[in-house]
Amino acid sequence: MAITIEMPRLSDSMHEGIVLRWVKKIGEFVEVGDHLADIETDKAHVELQACEDGTLMEILVPEGGSAAVGAPIALLQSEFGAASCDCPPCPGVKCSPLAARLAAEAGLNPGSLTGTGPRGKIMAADVRAAIRSADGPARRVQTPLAPRDTRHATRVDNFYLYSLEANMAYLAAISTPIAVQCEKLIGGRYSLFDYVVRAAVKACLSEPEWLAGSPAAELLMVLDKGEKYVFIENASDKTIYNIAMERLAARAEGPPPAGSITPNILLCDSRVNVEAQRSVLPEMPHSIISIGGTSPKTGIEAGRPVSKLILPVTLYVNANILPESKASKIAAEFKTLLENPVLLLL
């Protein structure tokens, strides 16, 4: 069953939109909420998200092309549909076409799988789960590219790597009045880094094994293009206020002497070379976090445009300390905390 992707209406005055970029390619499987394409109107740059699971069958409007509101721009093949495919049939087994194709490509027998679809039908997700189990904890690659979600990790050297996009719109909404009050109390405002530090520590400690014998979480912040270093001891006991006070008090004195500190979290801003910072540490941190600059973006949720403030985050979790399943939970918790800042104040 084909699902028509239409040009969304983003405002009452909008009559047409331009497809700037297709993020997904023909033949790729997409899930609800996946980023399909970037759409431009006369007022906004919008992220078009999938509203159904399925395979992108056909792109009707190419990149750079325009379409009227409500006009078809792509076709999605629903996983629940009865469309045919070139994969071998699954005799005696209820199997979706996409699941059958994935099983054939992976050399799996669909009859050995447990289906989670209607009446026990084997779905693509069931096949993917079996493939992940057979592949082991993580996939080793030679590039730092990683999936955008927090469910599966890419392995780089001895780290699980997660590339996240956190919506900081809620933090932006509450941070201004807080910052004004802070300026009166401490002579300086809370920084985005103060919230990120608190989120990083809480997320890492959500898995007790993450400490790996260390007495406490200790964090090294590297800011201002690597000119300012802030070492936070016993970070688990520090509130955002404590973190802000230590950051404001720190001087721009360059890196600490090699081997003088052993943080288990390394946090770098977007203009800092992470590899260069690791050289001053005597041991590999348990987690490394690199954040970029925030950028506004408009997304579609429940058919309505929603303003977002996206913070790109790269999170590394030491694979010698935790299995992928627990590292993924830390990544998911980190994103949750950043997008729900009230939890950071508790």
mmCIF file of C-alpha atoms in Angstrom:
data_model
loop_
_atom_site.group_PDB
_atom_site.id
_atom_site.type_symbol
_atom_site.label_atom_id
_atom_site.label_comp_id
_atom_site.label_asym_id
_atom_site.label_seq_id
_atom_site.Cartn_x
_atom_site.Cartn_y
_atom_site.Cartn_z
ATOM 1 C CA MET A 1 0.000 0.000 0.000
ATOM 2 C CA ALA A 2 1.547 3.291 -1.144
ATOM 3 C CA ILE A 3 1.410 6.296 1.153
ATOM 4 C CA THR A 4 1.508 9.737 -0.468
ATOM 5 C CA ILE A 5 3.805 12.321 1.096
ATOM 6 C CA GLU A 6 2.310 15.751 0.442
ATOM 7 C CA MET A 7 3.740 19.251 0.564
ATOM 8 C CA PRO A 8 2.711 20.451 4.047
ATOM 9 C CA ARG A 9 0.930 23.727 4.728
ATOM 10 C CA LEU A 10 3.094 25.665 7.166
ATOM 11 C CA SER A 11 1.128 28.902 7.296
ATOM 12 C CA ASP A 12 -2.176 30.315 6.133
ATOM 13 C CA SER A 13 -0.420 32.372 3.472
ATOM 14 C CA MET A 14 1.670 29.500 2.105
ATOM 15 C CA HIS A 15 0.769 28.344 -1.404
ATOM 16 C CA GLU A 16 3.822 26.314 -2.399
ATOM 17 C CA GLY A 17 7.141 25.079 -1.036
ATOM 18 C CA ILE A 18 10.557 24.173 -2.415
ATOM 19 C CA VAL A 19 12.289 20.858 -1.717
ATOM 20 C CA LEU A 20 15.816 21.932 -0.765
ATOM 21 C CA ARG A 21 17.198 18.481 0.012
ATOM 22 C CA TRP A 22 16.098 14.869 0.272
ATOM 23 C CA VAL A 23 17.714 13.363 3.364
ATOM 24 C CA LYS A 24 16.375 9.887 2.645
ATOM 25 C CA LYS A 25 17.082 8.109 -0.640
ATOM 26 C CA ILE A 26 14.887 5.857 -2.740
ATOM 27 C CA GLY A 27 14.866 2.351 -1.265
ATOM 28 C CA GLU A 28 15.680 3.485 2.275
ATOM 29 C CA PHE A 29 13.453 2.400 5.141
ATOM 30 C CA VAL A 30 12.111 5.258 7.287
ATOM 31 C CA GLU A 31 10.386 5.302 10.645
ATOM 32 C CA VAL A 32 7.888 7.732 12.128
ATOM 33 C CA GLY A 33 9.690 10.960 13.015
ATOM 34 C CA ASP A 34 12.650 10.390 10.682
ATOM 35 C CA HIS A 35 13.941 13.446 8.816
ATOM 36 C CA LEU A 36 12.774 12.981 5.212
ATOM 37 C CA ALA A 37 13.553 16.282 3.542
ATOM 38 C CA ASP A 38 14.193 19.991 4.011
ATOM 39 C CA ILE A 39 11.422 22.259 2.766
ATOM 40 C CA GLU A 40 11.738 26.004 2.148
ATOM 41 C CA THR A 41 8.883 28.497 2.121
ATOM 42 C CA ASP A 42 8.942 32.265 1.851
ATOM 43 C CA LYS A 43 9.104 32.437 5.652
ATOM 44 C CA ALA A 44 10.852 29.361 6.995
ATOM 45 C CA HIS A 45 13.249 26.463 6.472
ATOM 46 C CA VAL A 46 11.391 23.364 7.648
ATOM 47 C CA GLU A 47 12.365 19.787 8.489
ATOM 48 C CA LEU A 48 9.801 17.391 6.980
ATOM 49 C CA GLN A 49 9.367 14.287 9.114
ATOM 50 C CA ALA A 50 7.878 10.899 8.248
ATOM 51 C CA CYS A 51 4.420 10.209 9.628
ATOM 52 C CA GLU A 52 4.469 6.480 8.764
ATOM 53 C CA ASP A 53 6.939 3.582 8.749
ATOM 54 C CA GLY A 54 7.852 2.309 5.317
ATOM 55 C CA THR A 55 10.241 2.369 2.369
ATOM 56 C CA LEU A 56 10.726 5.453 0.200
ATOM 57 C CA MET A 57 9.550 4.214 -3.186
ATOM 58 C CA GLU A 58 9.568 7.272 -5.414
ATOM 59 C CA ILE A 59 10.539 10.948 -5.231
ATOM 60 C CA LEU A 60 8.054 12.997 -7.248
ATOM 61 C CA VAL A 61 9.599 16.433 -6.675
ATOM 62 C CA PRO A 62 13.406 16.539 -7.041
ATOM 63 C CA GLU A 63 15.739 18.752 -5.029
ATOM 64 C CA GLY A 64 15.246 22.367 -6.049
ATOM 65 C CA GLY A 65 11.758 21.643 -7.348
ATOM 66 C CA SER A 66 8.593 23.287 -6.045
ATOM 67 C CA ALA A 67 5.101 21.984 -5.404
ATOM 68 C CA ALA A 68 1.788 23.434 -4.340
ATOM 69 C CA VAL A 69 0.508 22.820 -0.831
ATOM 70 C CA GLY A 70 -1.117 19.385 -0.691
ATOM 71 C CA ALA A 71 0.566 18.181 -3.883
ATOM 72 C CA PRO A 72 2.299 14.764 -3.789
ATOM 73 C CA ILE A 73 6.078 15.030 -3.455
ATOM 74 C CA ALA A 74 6.992 11.393 -2.715
ATOM 75 C CA LEU A 75 5.566 7.891 -2.284
ATOM 76 C CA LEU A 76 6.195 5.668 0.703
ATOM 77 C CA GLN A 77 5.585 1.906 0.635
ATOM 78 C CA SER A 78 3.934 0.923 3.894
ATOM 79 C CA GLU A 79 5.489 -2.090 5.583
ATOM 80 C CA PHE A 80 1.977 -3.415 6.188
ATOM 81 C CA GLY A 81 1.126 -3.291 2.509
ATOM 82 C CA ALA A 82 0.848 -6.255 0.177
ATOM 83 C CA ALA A 83 3.153 -4.928 -2.513
ATOM 84 C CA SER A 84 5.402 -7.462 -4.176
ATOM 85 C CA CYS A 85 9.180 -7.456 -3.988
ATOM 86 C CA ASP A 86 12.036 -9.346 -5.627
ATOM 87 C CA CYS A 87 12.927 -11.269 -2.457
ATOM 88 C CA PRO A 88 12.265 -15.011 -2.117
ATOM 89 C CA PRO A 89 8.854 -15.929 -0.678
ATOM 90 C CA CYS A 90 8.553 -17.129 2.914
ATOM 91 C CA PRO A 91 6.554 -20.370 2.670
ATOM 92 C CA GLY A 92 4.287 -20.944 5.658
ATOM 93 C CA VAL A 93 5.429 -17.705 7.326
ATOM 94 C CA LYS A 94 3.550 -14.416 7.514
ATOM 95 C CA CYS A 95 6.182 -11.882 6.537
ATOM 96 C CA SER A 96 6.031 -8.288 5.280
ATOM 97 C CA PRO A 97 7.698 -7.660 1.897
ATOM 98 C CA LEU A 98 10.384 -5.478 3.454
ATOM 99 C CA ALA A 99 11.078 -8.021 6.193
ATOM 100 C CA ALA A 100 11.379 -10.779 3.583
ATOM 101 C CA ARG A 101 13.887 -8.732 1.586
ATOM 102 C CA LEU A 102 15.978 -7.874 4.659
ATOM 103 C CA ALA A 103 15.974 -11.513 5.788
ATOM 104 C CA ALA A 104 17.080 -12.676 2.326
ATOM 105 C CA GLU A 105 19.908 -10.113 2.228
ATOM 106 C CA ALA A 106 21.091 -11.187 5.686
ATOM 107 C CA GLY A 107 20.747 -14.901 5.008
ATOM 108 C CA LEU A 108 18.209 -15.358 7.804
ATOM 109 C CA ASN A 109 15.370 -17.867 7.856
ATOM 110 C CA PRO A 110 12.181 -15.895 8.641
ATOM 111 C CA GLY A 111 10.661 -19.046 10.106
ATOM 112 C CA SER A 112 13.152 -18.863 12.983
ATOM 113 C CA LEU A 113 12.025 -15.369 13.995
ATOM 114 C CA THR A 114 9.227 -14.255 16.302
ATOM 115 C CA GLY A 115 6.916 -11.757 14.621
ATOM 116 C CA THR A 116 5.622 -8.686 16.427
ATOM 117 C CA GLY A 117 3.220 -7.591 13.710
ATOM 118 C CA PRO A 118 -0.521 -8.308 13.432
ATOM 119 C CA ARG A 119 -1.259 -12.003 14.090
ATOM 120 C CA GLY A 120 2.425 -12.734 14.526
ATOM 121 C CA LYS A 121 3.479 -11.282 11.186
ATOM 122 C CA ILE A 122 7.242 -10.845 10.895
ATOM 123 C CA MET A 123 8.117 -7.191 10.406
ATOM 124 C CA ALA A 124 11.311 -5.419 9.357
ATOM 125 C CA ALA A 125 12.011 -4.489 12.972
ATOM 126 C CA ASP A 126 12.052 -8.199 13.906
ATOM 127 C CA VAL A 127 14.628 -8.921 11.205
ATOM 128 C CA ARG A 128 16.775 -5.938 12.217
ATOM 129 C CA ALA A 129 16.731 -7.089 15.844
ATOM 130 C CA ALA A 130 17.934 -10.550 14.781
ATOM 131 C CA ILE A 131 20.690 -9.027 12.645
ATOM 132 C CA ARG A 132 21.887 -6.834 15.541
ATOM 133 C CA SER A 133 21.985 -9.869 17.840
ATOM 134 C CA ALA A 134 24.054 -11.795 15.325
ATOM 135 C CA ASP A 135 26.432 -8.875 14.697
ATOM 136 C CA GLY A 136 27.358 -8.423 18.352
ATOM 137 C CA PRO A 137 27.453 -5.264 20.456
ATOM 138 C CA ALA A 138 28.479 -2.778 17.789
ATOM 139 C CA ARG A 139 29.578 -2.316 14.253
ATOM 140 C CA ARG A 140 33.257 -1.296 13.750
ATOM 141 C CA VAL A 141 33.841 1.445 11.183
ATOM 142 C CA GLN A 142 36.710 3.745 10.299
ATOM 143 C CA THR A 143 34.723 6.991 10.237
ATOM 144 C CA PRO A 144 33.206 9.165 12.981
ATOM 145 C CA LEU A 145 29.832 9.269 11.260
ATOM 146 C CA ALA A 146 27.002 7.854 13.376
ATOM 147 C CA PRO A 147 23.216 7.473 13.361
ATOM 148 C CA ARG A 148 21.158 10.407 14.612
ATOM 149 C CA ASP A 149 19.201 8.364 17.128
ATOM 150 C CA THR A 150 20.397 6.872 20.392
ATOM 151 C CA ARG A 151 19.350 3.269 19.846
ATOM 152 C CA HIS A 152 22.384 2.006 17.918
ATOM 153 C CA ALA A 153 26.025 3.017 18.227
ATOM 154 C CA THR A 154 28.829 3.261 15.752
ATOM 155 C CA ARG A 155 32.128 1.960 17.075
ATOM 156 C CA VAL A 156 35.211 4.146 16.651
ATOM 157 C CA ASP A 157 38.424 2.867 18.216
ATOM 158 C CA ASN A 158 37.435 1.903 21.777
ATOM 159 C CA PHE A 159 34.366 4.107 21.955
ATOM 160 C CA TYR A 160 30.695 3.831 21.112
ATOM 161 C CA LEU A 161 29.817 6.986 19.183
ATOM 162 C CA TYR A 162 26.431 8.716 19.181
ATOM 163 C CA SER A 163 25.548 11.761 17.095
ATOM 164 C CA LEU A 164 22.588 13.528 18.696
ATOM 165 C CA GLU A 165 20.434 16.549 17.939
ATOM 166 C CA ALA A 166 18.882 17.934 21.120
ATOM 167 C CA ASN A 167 16.029 20.433 20.965
ATOM 168 C CA MET A 168 17.028 23.200 23.377
ATOM 169 C CA ALA A 169 13.873 25.282 22.851
ATOM 170 C CA TYR A 170 12.545 24.504 26.339
ATOM 171 C CA LEU A 171 15.846 25.446 27.944
ATOM 172 C CA ALA A 172 15.918 28.697 25.981
ATOM 173 C CA ALA A 173 12.413 29.496 27.231
ATOM 174 C CA ILE A 174 13.333 29.226 30.914
ATOM 175 C CA SER A 175 16.999 30.207 30.856
ATOM 176 C CA THR A 176 16.588 33.963 30.256
ATOM 177 C CA PRO A 177 14.747 34.804 33.496
ATOM 178 C CA ILE A 178 17.084 32.479 35.387
ATOM 179 C CA ALA A 179 20.107 34.171 33.830
ATOM 180 C CA VAL A 180 18.879 37.624 34.871
ATOM 181 C CA GLN A 181 18.533 36.523 38.488
ATOM 182 C CA CYS A 182 21.945 34.817 38.380
ATOM 183 C CA GLU A 183 23.611 37.987 37.197
ATOM 184 C CA LYS A 184 22.406 39.712 40.347
ATOM 185 C CA LEU A 185 23.564 36.871 42.604
ATOM 186 C CA ILE A 186 26.892 35.754 41.153
ATOM 187 C CA GLY A 187 27.916 38.561 38.840
ATOM 188 C CA GLY A 188 27.628 36.390 35.761
ATOM 189 C CA ARG A 189 25.084 34.391 33.830
ATOM 190 C CA TYR A 190 24.613 30.675 33.560
ATOM 191 C CA SER A 191 26.144 29.350 30.358
ATOM 192 C CA LEU A 192 24.833 26.616 28.096
ATOM 193 C CA PHE A 193 27.878 24.625 29.223
ATOM 194 C CA ASP A 194 26.691 24.680 32.843
ATOM 195 C CA TYR A 195 23.480 22.915 31.864
ATOM 196 C CA VAL A 196 25.341 20.496 29.572
ATOM 197 C CA VAL A 197 27.769 19.601 32.386
ATOM 198 C CA ARG A 198 24.900 18.844 34.747
ATOM 199 C CA ALA A 199 23.120 16.772 32.079
ATOM 200 C CA ALA A 200 26.289 14.860 31.198
ATOM 201 C CA VAL A 201 27.033 13.931 34.808
ATOM 202 C CA LYS A 202 23.463 12.868 35.569
ATOM 203 C CA ALA A 203 23.237 10.836 32.360
ATOM 204 C CA CYS A 204 26.533 9.014 32.934
ATOM 205 C CA LEU A 205 25.697 8.217 36.543
ATOM 206 C CA SER A 206 22.308 6.835 35.508
ATOM 207 C CA GLU A 207 24.283 3.626 34.808
ATOM 208 C CA PRO A 208 26.175 2.765 38.057
ATOM 209 C CA GLU A 209 28.724 0.642 36.182
ATOM 210 C CA TRP A 210 29.873 3.731 34.278
ATOM 211 C CA LEU A 211 32.093 4.797 37.196
ATOM 212 C CA ALA A 212 34.145 1.599 36.729
ATOM 213 C CA GLY A 213 35.748 1.866 40.149
ATOM 214 C CA SER A 214 36.275 5.631 40.134
ATOM 215 C CA PRO A 215 35.245 7.274 43.411
ATOM 216 C CA ALA A 216 33.294 10.095 41.736
ATOM 217 C CA ALA A 217 32.485 11.782 38.447
ATOM 218 C CA GLU A 218 35.082 14.398 37.546
ATOM 219 C CA LEU A 219 34.796 16.548 34.451
ATOM 220 C CA LEU A 220 37.147 18.689 32.387
ATOM 221 C CA MET A 221 35.615 21.500 30.325
ATOM 222 C CA VAL A 222 37.638 22.858 27.400
ATOM 223 C CA LEU A 223 36.307 26.215 26.204
ATOM 224 C CA ASP A 224 37.267 29.265 24.129
ATOM 225 C CA LYS A 225 39.103 27.413 21.357
ATOM 226 C CA GLY A 226 41.098 25.448 23.912
ATOM 227 C CA GLU A 227 42.327 28.480 25.852
ATOM 228 C CA LYS A 228 40.236 27.909 28.983
ATOM 229 C CA TYR A 229 40.147 24.711 31.031
ATOM 230 C CA VAL A 230 37.746 24.147 33.918
ATOM 231 C CA PHE A 231 38.168 21.040 36.075
ATOM 232 C CA ILE A 232 35.068 20.101 38.083
ATOM 233 C CA GLU A 233 35.846 17.719 40.945
ATOM 234 C CA ASN A 234 33.091 15.602 42.540
ATOM 235 C CA ALA A 235 30.816 16.787 39.754
ATOM 236 C CA SER A 236 27.936 14.582 40.888
ATOM 237 C CA ASP A 237 27.561 16.778 43.989
ATOM 238 C CA LYS A 238 27.599 20.069 42.058
ATOM 239 C CA THR A 239 24.465 22.002 41.155
ATOM 240 C CA ILE A 240 24.263 24.227 38.089
ATOM 241 C CA TYR A 241 25.035 27.136 40.425
ATOM 242 C CA ASN A 242 28.224 25.448 41.689
ATOM 243 C CA ILE A 243 29.302 24.605 38.151
ATOM 244 C CA ALA A 244 28.712 28.183 36.982
ATOM 245 C CA MET A 245 30.709 29.594 39.894
ATOM 246 C CA GLU A 246 33.707 27.365 39.122
ATOM 247 C CA ARG A 247 33.542 28.179 35.419
ATOM 248 C CA LEU A 248 33.432 31.922 36.067
ATOM 249 C CA ALA A 249 36.321 31.702 38.535
ATOM 250 C CA ALA A 250 38.584 29.726 36.199
ATOM 251 C CA ARG A 251 41.275 31.632 34.325
ATOM 252 C CA ALA A 252 42.293 31.200 30.707
ATOM 253 C CA GLU A 253 45.629 29.596 31.457
ATOM 254 C CA GLY A 254 45.882 26.913 28.808
ATOM 255 C CA PRO A 255 45.906 23.149 29.333
ATOM 256 C CA PRO A 256 46.826 21.613 32.686
ATOM 257 C CA PRO A 257 50.195 19.832 32.951
ATOM 258 C CA ALA A 258 50.046 16.433 31.273
ATOM 259 C CA GLY A 259 48.943 13.769 33.742
ATOM 260 C CA SER A 260 48.028 16.223 36.504
ATOM 261 C CA ILE A 261 44.303 15.422 36.395
ATOM 262 C CA THR A 262 42.299 12.310 35.534
ATOM 263 C CA PRO A 263 38.757 13.366 34.569
ATOM 264 C CA ASN A 264 36.373 10.629 33.530
ATOM 265 C CA ILE A 265 34.328 13.097 31.426
ATOM 266 C CA LEU A 266 35.855 15.384 28.793
ATOM 267 C CA LEU A 267 33.563 18.150 27.487
ATOM 268 C CA CYS A 268 34.690 20.283 24.526
ATOM 269 C CA ASP A 269 33.026 23.138 22.682
ATOM 270 C CA SER A 270 32.683 23.165 18.908
ATOM 271 C CA ARG A 271 35.991 24.920 18.234
ATOM 272 C CA VAL A 272 38.136 22.470 20.201
ATOM 273 C CA ASN A 273 40.064 19.551 18.712
ATOM 274 C CA VAL A 274 38.989 16.568 20.818
ATOM 275 C CA GLU A 275 41.926 14.385 19.784
ATOM 276 C CA ALA A 276 44.406 17.059 20.886
ATOM 277 C CA GLN A 277 42.813 17.254 24.352
ATOM 278 C CA ARG A 278 43.058 13.504 24.908
ATOM 279 C CA SER A 279 46.839 13.768 24.708
ATOM 280 C CA VAL A 280 47.057 15.668 28.013
ATOM 281 C CA LEU A 281 45.071 13.016 29.883
ATOM 282 C CA PRO A 282 46.886 10.031 31.425
ATOM 283 C CA GLU A 283 43.891 7.730 30.933
ATOM 284 C CA MET A 284 41.076 7.443 28.434
ATOM 285 C CA PRO A 285 37.962 9.215 29.790
ATOM 286 C CA HIS A 286 34.845 7.183 30.378
ATOM 287 C CA SER A 287 32.885 9.670 28.232
ATOM 288 C CA ILE A 288 33.816 12.419 25.767
ATOM 289 C CA ILE A 289 31.305 15.057 24.691
ATOM 290 C CA SER A 290 31.665 17.628 21.928
ATOM 291 C CA ILE A 291 28.927 20.204 21.373
ATOM 292 C CA GLY A 292 28.319 22.538 18.462
ATOM 293 C CA GLY A 293 26.476 25.818 18.151
ATOM 294 C CA THR A 294 22.696 25.986 18.373
ATOM 295 C CA SER A 295 20.690 26.722 15.227
ATOM 296 C CA PRO A 296 16.963 27.451 14.787
ATOM 297 C CA LYS A 297 14.910 24.996 12.779
ATOM 298 C CA THR A 298 11.236 24.398 12.123
ATOM 299 C CA GLY A 299 9.855 20.877 12.309
ATOM 300 C CA ILE A 300 6.431 19.338 11.747
ATOM 301 C CA GLU A 301 4.712 17.648 14.673
ATOM 302 C CA ALA A 302 1.122 16.416 14.472
ATOM 303 C CA GLY A 303 0.778 18.312 11.199
ATOM 304 C CA ARG A 304 1.764 21.678 12.689
ATOM 305 C CA PRO A 305 5.014 23.654 12.387
ATOM 306 C CA VAL A 306 7.049 23.685 15.605
ATOM 307 C CA SER A 307 10.028 25.962 16.290
ATOM 308 C CA LYS A 308 13.142 24.141 17.487
ATOM 309 C CA LEU A 309 16.587 25.194 18.666
ATOM 310 C CA ILE A 310 18.906 22.360 17.687
ATOM 311 C CA LEU A 311 22.128 21.624 19.550
ATOM 312 C CA PRO A 312 24.365 19.062 17.785
ATOM 313 C CA VAL A 313 26.102 16.795 20.282
ATOM 314 C CA THR A 314 28.675 14.067 19.724
ATOM 315 C CA LEU A 315 28.898 11.611 22.607
ATOM 316 C CA TYR A 316 31.592 8.954 23.021
ATOM 317 C CA VAL A 317 31.214 6.241 25.666
ATOM 318 C CA ASN A 318 34.210 4.045 26.513
ATOM 319 C CA ALA A 319 33.469 0.553 25.201
ATOM 320 C CA ASN A 320 35.892 -1.004 27.701
ATOM 321 C CA ILE A 321 33.601 0.070 30.540
ATOM 322 C CA LEU A 322 30.045 -0.538 29.345
ATOM 323 C CA PRO A 323 28.283 -2.740 26.784
ATOM 324 C CA GLU A 324 26.472 -0.999 23.951
ATOM 325 C CA SER A 325 23.041 -1.541 25.525
ATOM 326 C CA LYS A 326 23.993 0.512 28.598
ATOM 327 C CA ALA A 327 25.964 3.084 26.618
ATOM 328 C CA SER A 328 22.844 3.658 24.500
ATOM 329 C CA LYS A 329 20.800 4.259 27.642
ATOM 330 C CA ILE A 330 23.269 6.955 28.701
ATOM 331 C CA ALA A 331 22.951 8.611 25.289
ATOM 332 C CA ALA A 332 19.154 8.514 25.477
ATOM 333 C CA GLU A 333 19.156 9.886 29.034
ATOM 334 C CA PHE A 334 21.546 12.687 28.052
ATOM 335 C CA LYS A 335 19.235 13.809 25.223
ATOM 336 C CA THR A 336 16.187 13.579 27.526
ATOM 337 C CA LEU A 337 17.828 15.753 30.168
ATOM 338 C CA LEU A 338 18.868 18.413 27.656
ATOM 339 C CA GLU A 339 15.353 18.586 26.237
ATOM 340 C CA ASN A 340 13.694 18.638 29.683
ATOM 341 C CA PRO A 341 15.809 21.192 31.610
ATOM 342 C CA VAL A 342 13.574 21.165 34.685
ATOM 343 C CA LEU A 343 15.102 17.752 35.450
ATOM 344 C CA LEU A 344 18.507 19.436 35.665
ATOM 345 C CA LEU A 345 17.323 21.730 38.435
ATOM 346 C CA LEU A 346 16.291 18.833 40.676
#
